[in-house]
Amino acid sequence: MEEQHFPLSLEGDDVPMVRFMGVTKRYGDLTVLDALDLDVADNETIAIIGPSGSGKTTVLRMLMVLETIDEGIIYVDGKPLTHMEKNGRLVRASSSYIRRMRSNIGMVFQQFNLFPHMTALENCMEAPVQVLGMSRDEARQRAGDLLEMVGLEDKMDQYPARLSGGQQQRVAIARALAMRPKIMLFDEVTSALDPELVGEVTNVIRKLTDEHSLTMIMVTHQMGFAREISDRICFFYEGKIAEQGPPDQLFDNPHNERTAAFLSAVNEAD
Amino acid sequence: MLTYFEFIQEYFPALLKGTVVTLEQTALGILVAVLVAVTMASMKMAPFFAIRWFGIAYIEVFRGTSLLVQMYWIFFVLPLFGITLEKFTAGFLAVGLNLGAYGAELVRGGIQAVPRGQYEAAVALGFSPFTRMRRIIFPQALLKMLPPWGNLLIELLKATALVALISVTDLMFMSKQINSTTFMSAQAFGTALIIYYIIARLIVTPGMRGLENRLARKLSIG
C-alpha cells in the first residue's frame, strides 16, 4: 500500500498538533483537496480563507473524519488519525480507533446542529455522560460552568427552538468544549447568523483564544475577525494553500496575485 | 323478526366477546408489527450487503403479496414443515408480519428525515453508532413517524378481520355466525362496521394523537 512511506508517528521536539501530509480528496472528477500539506502548532490559531469551492470546509471535515481520505495522511498530536499501526505498518484506521482519536477534536458547525430535543444544559451534558462515562452531577457542573463562560447561565433550561441563532451557536461552542478537546474547529460559525448576532459569537471565540490553551482552526468569511485573532492566515485556492503567513503580511502585502484579487473582491463587497 | 334493539340485546354478549378478541389481535399485531418494523428498517440500513439484502427481501415479500395468502401459509402450510401454530397466534402473527413490512418503510423514512447535521454533530462528539441512534436520531425520528403510524395502525385493526377466515373468534367471526343463524345480515355486519369504526376513532386515533402530544412535549420540538 502507498501509505507505507509515511512515519508511524511523529517524534521530536516540535511535533505539530495537526499535520496534513499530501492529503487529497476527490468527489468523482472533482479534486477538492490537492496533495495538501499543512501544519498547525500546539496552541496556534489559524484562519482559513478563500473563495467558495476552494476546499476550506473540507479541511475541517477531513480532520473530524466526516470524510474519507483518498491519498495522504493526517496526524493529530503526533499520532496518525486516518491510519493506524498494525504489525509495524500503517493501515486504514478502524472506526473505534478513529472515535478515540476524534476525542481530541471539537467542532462547531455553520448550522449549529444542536440536539432539538434537549435543553441547552442537556446538549452540553449528553456526550460527557454517554461517551466519557462521566456522572450526571459532574457533567451538569461542567456544562453549567461552560454555559456561564459563554454567557448563557440564564438559558440553561431552554430548548434550542427558544434560543436565537447567536445563543444556539454559543451553546454549540460550550457543547464541543465539554469534551475537553485539544483542537477546536470552527466551520463558518457566523455565516448563518443575522449581522447583529455575529458579535456575541466572535466574542466567545476571542475569549477562548485569550484564556484557553487550544489549537484552533477556523474557516471564515470575516476578514477583520480572522486578522484580529489568528496567528496565521491560510489562503486556499483550488484545493491548495496558495499563500499563508501572519495576518498583517497576508492582508496588507499579499505576494500571490490570487490572494490579492480575492482580498480586493472581498473589500469591495464590504 | 327482531327489532334492532332486541337484536342488540340478544347478541350483545357474543359481539362483545368477538370485540375483545379483535382488540387482543390488534394489540398483539401492533406489538409484532413494531418489532418487525424496527428490525427490518435497521437491517435495510445496515452497512453489510447480506443483512441489507435480507431486510429488502422481507419488505418486498410481505408488502408485495396478499395478507390472506400469508396467513394461510402460516396456518396451513407451515405445519407441513413441522411448525404448527394456534389459530389465534397465526392470526396476529400474520397481521403483524405483514403490516410490519409497511411499518419498516415508515421507520426508515423517519430516520432518514432527521437532518444530516444531527448525525455529524453526534459523530463529532464521539457517540458510538448505537448510542447515536438511541439518544439522538431515533427520538427525533419517532416524532416524525408517529402520524403515518396512526394510519398504519388503523389499517392493522381492519386487517385483523381476516383472522375470522382461519376461525379465530373475533368480531368478524361472531358477526358471520350471527348472520348464518338469524339471516339478519344488515344488522349483523352493520353492527360490526360500527364497532370497527368506534375502535378506530375512539381508541386508535386519540391514542396516537395523545402519544404524539406527549412525545412532542417531552422532546420539546415545536
PDB file of N, CA, C and O in Angstrom, chain B residues 144-183:
ATOM      1  N   LYS B 144     -41.363  12.266  13.982  1.00  0.00           N
ATOM      2  CA  LYS B 144     -41.719  12.450  12.575  1.00  0.00           C
ATOM      3  C   LYS B 144     -42.584  11.306  12.067  1.00  0.00           C
ATOM      4  O   LYS B 144     -43.371  11.477  11.154  1.00  0.00           O
ATOM      5  N   MET B 145     -42.383  10.096  12.627  1.00  0.00           N
ATOM      6  CA  MET B 145     -43.092   8.959  12.034  1.00  0.00           C
ATOM      7  C   MET B 145     -44.410   8.624  12.734  1.00  0.00           C
ATOM      8  O   MET B 145     -45.151   7.782  12.255  1.00  0.00           O
ATOM      9  N   LEU B 146     -44.730   9.270  13.830  1.00  0.00           N
ATOM     10  CA  LEU B 146     -45.969   8.912  14.523  1.00  0.00           C
ATOM     11  C   LEU B 146     -47.244   9.145  13.704  1.00  0.00           C
ATOM     12  O   LEU B 146     -48.102   8.269  13.695  1.00  0.00           O
ATOM     13  N   PRO B 147     -47.402  10.286  13.022  1.00  0.00           N
ATOM     14  CA  PRO B 147     -48.643  10.454  12.246  1.00  0.00           C
ATOM     15  C   PRO B 147     -48.868   9.344  11.218  1.00  0.00           C
ATOM     16  O   PRO B 147     -49.959   8.759  11.198  1.00  0.00           O
ATOM     17  N   PRO B 148     -47.884   8.977  10.375  1.00  0.00           N
ATOM     18  CA  PRO B 148     -48.152   7.867   9.461  1.00  0.00           C
ATOM     19  C   PRO B 148     -48.388   6.534  10.186  1.00  0.00           C
ATOM     20  O   PRO B 148     -49.125   5.685   9.696  1.00  0.00           O
ATOM     21  N   TRP B 149     -47.775   6.369  11.351  1.00  0.00           N
ATOM     22  CA  TRP B 149     -48.048   5.137  12.113  1.00  0.00           C
ATOM     23  C   TRP B 149     -49.513   5.088  12.555  1.00  0.00           C
ATOM     24  O   TRP B 149     -50.104   4.018  12.637  1.00  0.00           O
ATOM     25  N   GLY B 150     -50.106   6.245  12.850  1.00  0.00           N
ATOM     26  CA  GLY B 150     -51.531   6.279  13.216  1.00  0.00           C
ATOM     27  C   GLY B 150     -52.380   5.678  12.110  1.00  0.00           C
ATOM     28  O   GLY B 150     -53.263   4.841  12.367  1.00  0.00           O
ATOM     29  N   ASN B 151     -52.087   6.057  10.879  1.00  0.00           N
ATOM     30  CA  ASN B 151     -52.810   5.480   9.737  1.00  0.00           C
ATOM     31  C   ASN B 151     -52.587   3.983   9.651  1.00  0.00           C
ATOM     32  O   ASN B 151     -53.516   3.207   9.441  1.00  0.00           O
ATOM     33  N   LEU B 152     -51.337   3.586   9.811  1.00  0.00           N
ATOM     34  CA  LEU B 152     -50.986   2.177   9.655  1.00  0.00           C
ATOM     35  C   LEU B 152     -51.712   1.318  10.699  1.00  0.00           C
ATOM     36  O   LEU B 152     -52.171   0.217  10.400  1.00  0.00           O
ATOM     37  N   LEU B 153     -51.820   1.847  11.921  1.00  0.00           N
ATOM     38  CA  LEU B 153     -52.453   1.040  12.969  1.00  0.00           C
ATOM     39  C   LEU B 153     -53.946   0.873  12.703  1.00  0.00           C
ATOM     40  O   LEU B 153     -54.529  -0.160  13.036  1.00  0.00           O
ATOM     41  N   ILE B 154     -54.580   1.872  12.075  1.00  0.00           N
ATOM     42  CA  ILE B 154     -55.987   1.708  11.703  1.00  0.00           C
ATOM     43  C   ILE B 154     -56.105   0.631  10.614  1.00  0.00           C
ATOM     44  O   ILE B 154     -56.993  -0.226  10.663  1.00  0.00           O
ATOM     45  N   GLU B 155     -55.168   0.659   9.667  1.00  0.00           N
ATOM     46  CA  GLU B 155     -55.126  -0.409   8.662  1.00  0.00           C
ATOM     47  C   GLU B 155     -54.983  -1.771   9.334  1.00  0.00           C
ATOM     48  O   GLU B 155     -55.611  -2.746   8.945  1.00  0.00           O
ATOM     49  N   LEU B 156     -54.139  -1.808  10.340  1.00  0.00           N
ATOM     50  CA  LEU B 156     -53.878  -3.073  11.034  1.00  0.00           C
ATOM     51  C   LEU B 156     -55.137  -3.572  11.727  1.00  0.00           C
ATOM     52  O   LEU B 156     -55.498  -4.747  11.615  1.00  0.00           O
ATOM     53  N   LEU B 157     -55.825  -2.662  12.420  1.00  0.00           N
ATOM     54  CA  LEU B 157     -57.080  -3.031  13.090  1.00  0.00           C
ATOM     55  C   LEU B 157     -58.046  -3.655  12.084  1.00  0.00           C
ATOM     56  O   LEU B 157     -58.598  -4.736  12.324  1.00  0.00           O
ATOM     57  N   LYS B 158     -58.213  -3.010  10.944  1.00  0.00           N
ATOM     58  CA  LYS B 158     -59.165  -3.500   9.952  1.00  0.00           C
ATOM     59  C   LYS B 158     -58.701  -4.812   9.340  1.00  0.00           C
ATOM     60  O   LYS B 158     -59.510  -5.682   9.025  1.00  0.00           O
ATOM     61  N   ALA B 159     -57.377  -4.949   9.203  1.00  0.00           N
ATOM     62  CA  ALA B 159     -56.840  -6.189   8.617  1.00  0.00           C
ATOM     63  C   ALA B 159     -57.083  -7.385   9.522  1.00  0.00           C
ATOM     64  O   ALA B 159     -57.162  -8.525   9.051  1.00  0.00           O
ATOM     65  N   THR B 160     -57.262  -7.160  10.825  1.00  0.00           N
ATOM     66  CA  THR B 160     -57.482  -8.313  11.716  1.00  0.00           C
ATOM     67  C   THR B 160     -58.795  -9.025  11.393  1.00  0.00           C
ATOM     68  O   THR B 160     -58.984 -10.160  11.806  1.00  0.00           O
ATOM     69  N   ALA B 161     -59.709  -8.372  10.658  1.00  0.00           N
ATOM     70  CA  ALA B 161     -60.961  -9.040  10.294  1.00  0.00           C
ATOM     71  C   ALA B 161     -60.694 -10.325   9.509  1.00  0.00           C
ATOM     72  O   ALA B 161     -61.487 -11.263   9.545  1.00  0.00           O
ATOM     73  N   LEU B 162     -59.531 -10.376   8.827  1.00  0.00           N
ATOM     74  CA  LEU B 162     -59.212 -11.566   8.037  1.00  0.00           C
ATOM     75  C   LEU B 162     -58.982 -12.806   8.903  1.00  0.00           C
ATOM     76  O   LEU B 162     -59.104 -13.926   8.422  1.00  0.00           O
ATOM     77  N   VAL B 163     -58.630 -12.601  10.168  1.00  0.00           N
ATOM     78  CA  VAL B 163     -58.338 -13.784  11.005  1.00  0.00           C
ATOM     79  C   VAL B 163     -59.578 -14.646  11.201  1.00  0.00           C
ATOM     80  O   VAL B 163     -59.478 -15.826  11.543  1.00  0.00           O
ATOM     81  N   ALA B 164     -60.780 -14.069  10.969  1.00  0.00           N
ATOM     82  CA  ALA B 164     -62.017 -14.863  11.026  1.00  0.00           C
ATOM     83  C   ALA B 164     -61.951 -16.039  10.043  1.00  0.00           C
ATOM     84  O   ALA B 164     -62.548 -17.089  10.270  1.00  0.00           O
ATOM     85  N   LEU B 165     -61.178 -15.871   8.959  1.00  0.00           N
ATOM     86  CA  LEU B 165     -61.106 -16.903   7.922  1.00  0.00           C
ATOM     87  C   LEU B 165     -60.288 -18.112   8.359  1.00  0.00           C
ATOM     88  O   LEU B 165     -60.327 -19.147   7.688  1.00  0.00           O
ATOM     89  N   ILE B 166     -59.512 -17.971   9.432  1.00  0.00           N
ATOM     90  CA  ILE B 166     -58.909 -19.185   9.997  1.00  0.00           C
ATOM     91  C   ILE B 166     -59.564 -19.487  11.348  1.00  0.00           C
ATOM     92  O   ILE B 166     -58.970 -20.101  12.236  1.00  0.00           O
ATOM     93  N   SER B 167     -60.835 -19.038  11.476  1.00  0.00           N
ATOM     94  CA  SER B 167     -61.691 -19.383  12.628  1.00  0.00           C
ATOM     95  C   SER B 167     -61.228 -18.836  13.964  1.00  0.00           C
ATOM     96  O   SER B 167     -61.518 -19.429  15.008  1.00  0.00           O
ATOM     97  N   VAL B 168     -60.485 -17.730  13.957  1.00  0.00           N
ATOM     98  CA  VAL B 168     -60.267 -17.011  15.209  1.00  0.00           C
ATOM     99  C   VAL B 168     -61.586 -16.308  15.525  1.00  0.00           C
ATOM    100  O   VAL B 168     -62.171 -15.670  14.645  1.00  0.00           O
ATOM    101  N   THR B 169     -62.072 -16.432  16.763  1.00  0.00           N
ATOM    102  CA  THR B 169     -63.439 -15.965  17.068  1.00  0.00           C
ATOM    103  C   THR B 169     -63.462 -14.467  17.349  1.00  0.00           C
ATOM    104  O   THR B 169     -63.853 -14.013  18.423  1.00  0.00           O
ATOM    105  N   ASP B 170     -63.045 -13.683  16.373  1.00  0.00           N
ATOM    106  CA  ASP B 170     -63.027 -12.227  16.535  1.00  0.00           C
ATOM    107  C   ASP B 170     -64.394 -11.631  16.187  1.00  0.00           C
ATOM    108  O   ASP B 170     -65.366 -12.363  15.943  1.00  0.00           O
ATOM    109  N   LEU B 171     -64.456 -10.314  16.147  1.00  0.00           N
ATOM    110  CA  LEU B 171     -65.704  -9.623  15.860  1.00  0.00           C
ATOM    111  C   LEU B 171     -66.306 -10.057  14.524  1.00  0.00           C
ATOM    112  O   LEU B 171     -67.507 -10.300  14.411  1.00  0.00           O
ATOM    113  N   MET B 172     -65.470 -10.189  13.509  1.00  0.00           N
ATOM    114  CA  MET B 172     -65.949 -10.587  12.176  1.00  0.00           C
ATOM    115  C   MET B 172     -66.502 -12.005  12.209  1.00  0.00           C
ATOM    116  O   MET B 172     -67.556 -12.290  11.628  1.00  0.00           O
ATOM    117  N   PHE B 173     -65.804 -12.878  12.901  1.00  0.00           N
ATOM    118  CA  PHE B 173     -66.241 -14.275  13.011  1.00  0.00           C
ATOM    119  C   PHE B 173     -67.614 -14.342  13.673  1.00  0.00           C
ATOM    120  O   PHE B 173     -68.524 -15.035  13.201  1.00  0.00           O
ATOM    121  N   MET B 174     -67.775 -13.616  14.778  1.00  0.00           N
ATOM    122  CA  MET B 174     -69.044 -13.610  15.517  1.00  0.00           C
ATOM    123  C   MET B 174     -70.171 -13.060  14.645  1.00  0.00           C
ATOM    124  O   MET B 174     -71.267 -13.602  14.623  1.00  0.00           O
ATOM    125  N   SER B 175     -69.888 -12.002  13.900  1.00  0.00           N
ATOM    126  CA  SER B 175     -70.907 -11.409  13.037  1.00  0.00           C
ATOM    127  C   SER B 175     -71.359 -12.418  11.983  1.00  0.00           C
ATOM    128  O   SER B 175     -72.553 -12.540  11.689  1.00  0.00           O
ATOM    129  N   LYS B 176     -70.379 -13.155  11.425  1.00  0.00           N
ATOM    130  CA  LYS B 176     -70.735 -14.167  10.432  1.00  0.00           C
ATOM    131  C   LYS B 176     -71.615 -15.260  11.033  1.00  0.00           C
ATOM    132  O   LYS B 176     -72.580 -15.729  10.412  1.00  0.00           O
ATOM    133  N   GLN B 177     -71.277 -15.651  12.251  1.00  0.00           N
ATOM    134  CA  GLN B 177     -72.073 -16.683  12.943  1.00  0.00           C
ATOM    135  C   GLN B 177     -73.500 -16.210  13.161  1.00  0.00           C
ATOM    136  O   GLN B 177     -74.454 -16.936  12.886  1.00  0.00           O
ATOM    137  N   ILE B 178     -73.613 -14.962  13.658  1.00  0.00           N
ATOM    138  CA  ILE B 178     -74.943 -14.423  13.925  1.00  0.00           C
ATOM    139  C   ILE B 178     -75.723 -14.333  12.622  1.00  0.00           C
ATOM    140  O   ILE B 178     -76.897 -14.700  12.545  1.00  0.00           O
ATOM    141  N   ASN B 179     -75.045 -13.906  11.577  1.00  0.00           N
ATOM    142  CA  ASN B 179     -75.697 -13.811  10.274  1.00  0.00           C
ATOM    143  C   ASN B 179     -76.212 -15.164   9.812  1.00  0.00           C
ATOM    144  O   ASN B 179     -77.337 -15.280   9.334  1.00  0.00           O
ATOM    145  N   SER B 180     -75.447 -16.211  10.000  1.00  0.00           N
ATOM    146  CA  SER B 180     -75.866 -17.502   9.465  1.00  0.00           C
ATOM    147  C   SER B 180     -76.964 -18.144  10.299  1.00  0.00           C
ATOM    148  O   SER B 180     -77.663 -19.035   9.818  1.00  0.00           O
ATOM    149  N   THR B 181     -77.119 -17.726  11.563  1.00  0.00           N
ATOM    150  CA  THR B 181     -78.235 -18.279  12.336  1.00  0.00           C
ATOM    151  C   THR B 181     -79.485 -17.417  12.221  1.00  0.00           C
ATOM    152  O   THR B 181     -80.584 -17.925  12.311  1.00  0.00           O
ATOM    153  N   THR B 182     -79.322 -16.094  12.022  1.00  0.00           N
ATOM    154  CA  THR B 182     -80.503 -15.211  12.022  1.00  0.00           C
ATOM    155  C   THR B 182     -80.851 -14.708  10.631  1.00  0.00           C
ATOM    156  O   THR B 182     -81.964 -14.249  10.415  1.00  0.00           O
ATOM    157  N   PHE B 183     -79.911 -14.740   9.709  1.00  0.00           N
ATOM    158  CA  PHE B 183     -80.059 -14.129   8.377  1.00  0.00           C
ATOM    159  C   PHE B 183     -80.331 -12.633   8.459  1.00  0.00           C
ATOM    160  O   PHE B 183     -80.877 -12.053   7.546  1.00  0.00           O
TER     161      PHE B 183
END
